[in-house]
Amino acid sequence: MTETSREIQGEAIRHGGKGQALGPGLYLVSTPIGNLRDITLRALDVLGGVDRVLAEDTRVTRRLLDAYDLRVELTAYHDHNGERVRPGILADLRKGARIALVSDAGTPLVSDPGYKLAREAIADDVPVTAIPGASAVLAALAIAGLPTDCFTFAGFPPQKTGPREAWLEPFRHVPGSLVFYEGVSRLPAMLASLATILGDRPAAVCRELTKLHEEARRGSLSELAAHYSETGPPRGEVVIVVGPPAADDWDAGRIDAALGAALEDMRVKEAASHVAEASGWSRRDVYARALALKGEGR
């Protein structure tokens, strides 16, 4: 046996494998985002070998455990009880307990309440191990057809239009693709806000990832907003992927020059819409500059 093989075997024993005991610590276990077959063999080994599983919703996790005939204690751990139950969990970990943390779907700590527990366990020198697996962020990036070499995951936006668009402003000049979660009922409004603030970039709405009716609808932000405004919100869960800013980024001087030319034979609103579409700037910002150029913003 080579030295590398011995190291791999040692790691398998320490972190658990078929027939191997798990070491103490906190295990962050990724679970399927829709298709139960996406659970990994290592995740099953860990879930079957820990003393307890912490779950965001025990009913959801119980269905997963039952599907693989795993009998293990389940404890609820979520935003509403975290402050109360976390000290007891940390005390058990310090004593050598083997505890797994799962979210309802996907990788723990991504838009779920596990971050504080992991942070405090690390501060207590408790071993924290990631058991990788399904992720809606990565699945959406894979099928969106947009650049993946650099991306930013932004999570869920605020629900109301004003706060949402203010929240989106800092993302205007972020390089790379942007990934957002959003509830389907707010999808048309979110797409409209994205087009307003980021400009009419290419995007994809990825729906029901890994499930029977998986779909990726691709187009410009304005096209997607119009589609879902007309058809109504889709069913299921969605991830929005937005392409990066245009490579030939327009500065303010170029915007003003283009507006000056457009305003010679267009009304302010038409000129602003034309330049916004060409430049990738938000319609709101271009419109404000057009008003200033016409002397109407004072």
PDB file of N, CA and C in Angstrom, residues 30 49 127 214 247 284:
ATOM      1  N   SER A  30     -24.674  17.638   2.999  1.00  0.00           N
ATOM      2  CA  SER A  30     -25.517  18.102   1.890  1.00  0.00           C
ATOM      3  C   SER A  30     -26.568  17.052   1.559  1.00  0.00           C
ATOM      4  N   GLY A  49     -24.327   7.096  10.903  1.00  0.00           N
ATOM      5  CA  GLY A  49     -23.316   6.853  11.928  1.00  0.00           C
ATOM      6  C   GLY A  49     -23.229   7.879  13.026  1.00  0.00           C
ATOM      7  N   PRO A 127     -14.060  19.557  15.779  1.00  0.00           N
ATOM      8  CA  PRO A 127     -13.874  19.255  14.354  1.00  0.00           C
ATOM      9  C   PRO A 127     -15.169  19.509  13.572  1.00  0.00           C
ATOM     10  N   GLU A 214     -37.832  19.909 -14.428  1.00  0.00           N
ATOM     11  CA  GLU A 214     -36.726  20.870 -14.461  1.00  0.00           C
ATOM     12  C   GLU A 214     -36.777  21.690 -15.749  1.00  0.00           C
ATOM     13  N   ALA A 247     -18.513  43.551 -21.498  1.00  0.00           N
ATOM     14  CA  ALA A 247     -17.053  43.716 -21.469  1.00  0.00           C
ATOM     15  C   ALA A 247     -16.654  45.143 -21.838  1.00  0.00           C
ATOM     16  N   ARG A 284     -33.343  53.648 -15.174  1.00  0.00           N
ATOM     17  CA  ARG A 284     -33.559  54.741 -14.227  1.00  0.00           C
ATOM     18  C   ARG A 284     -32.387  55.719 -14.229  1.00  0.00           C
TER      19      ARG A 284
END
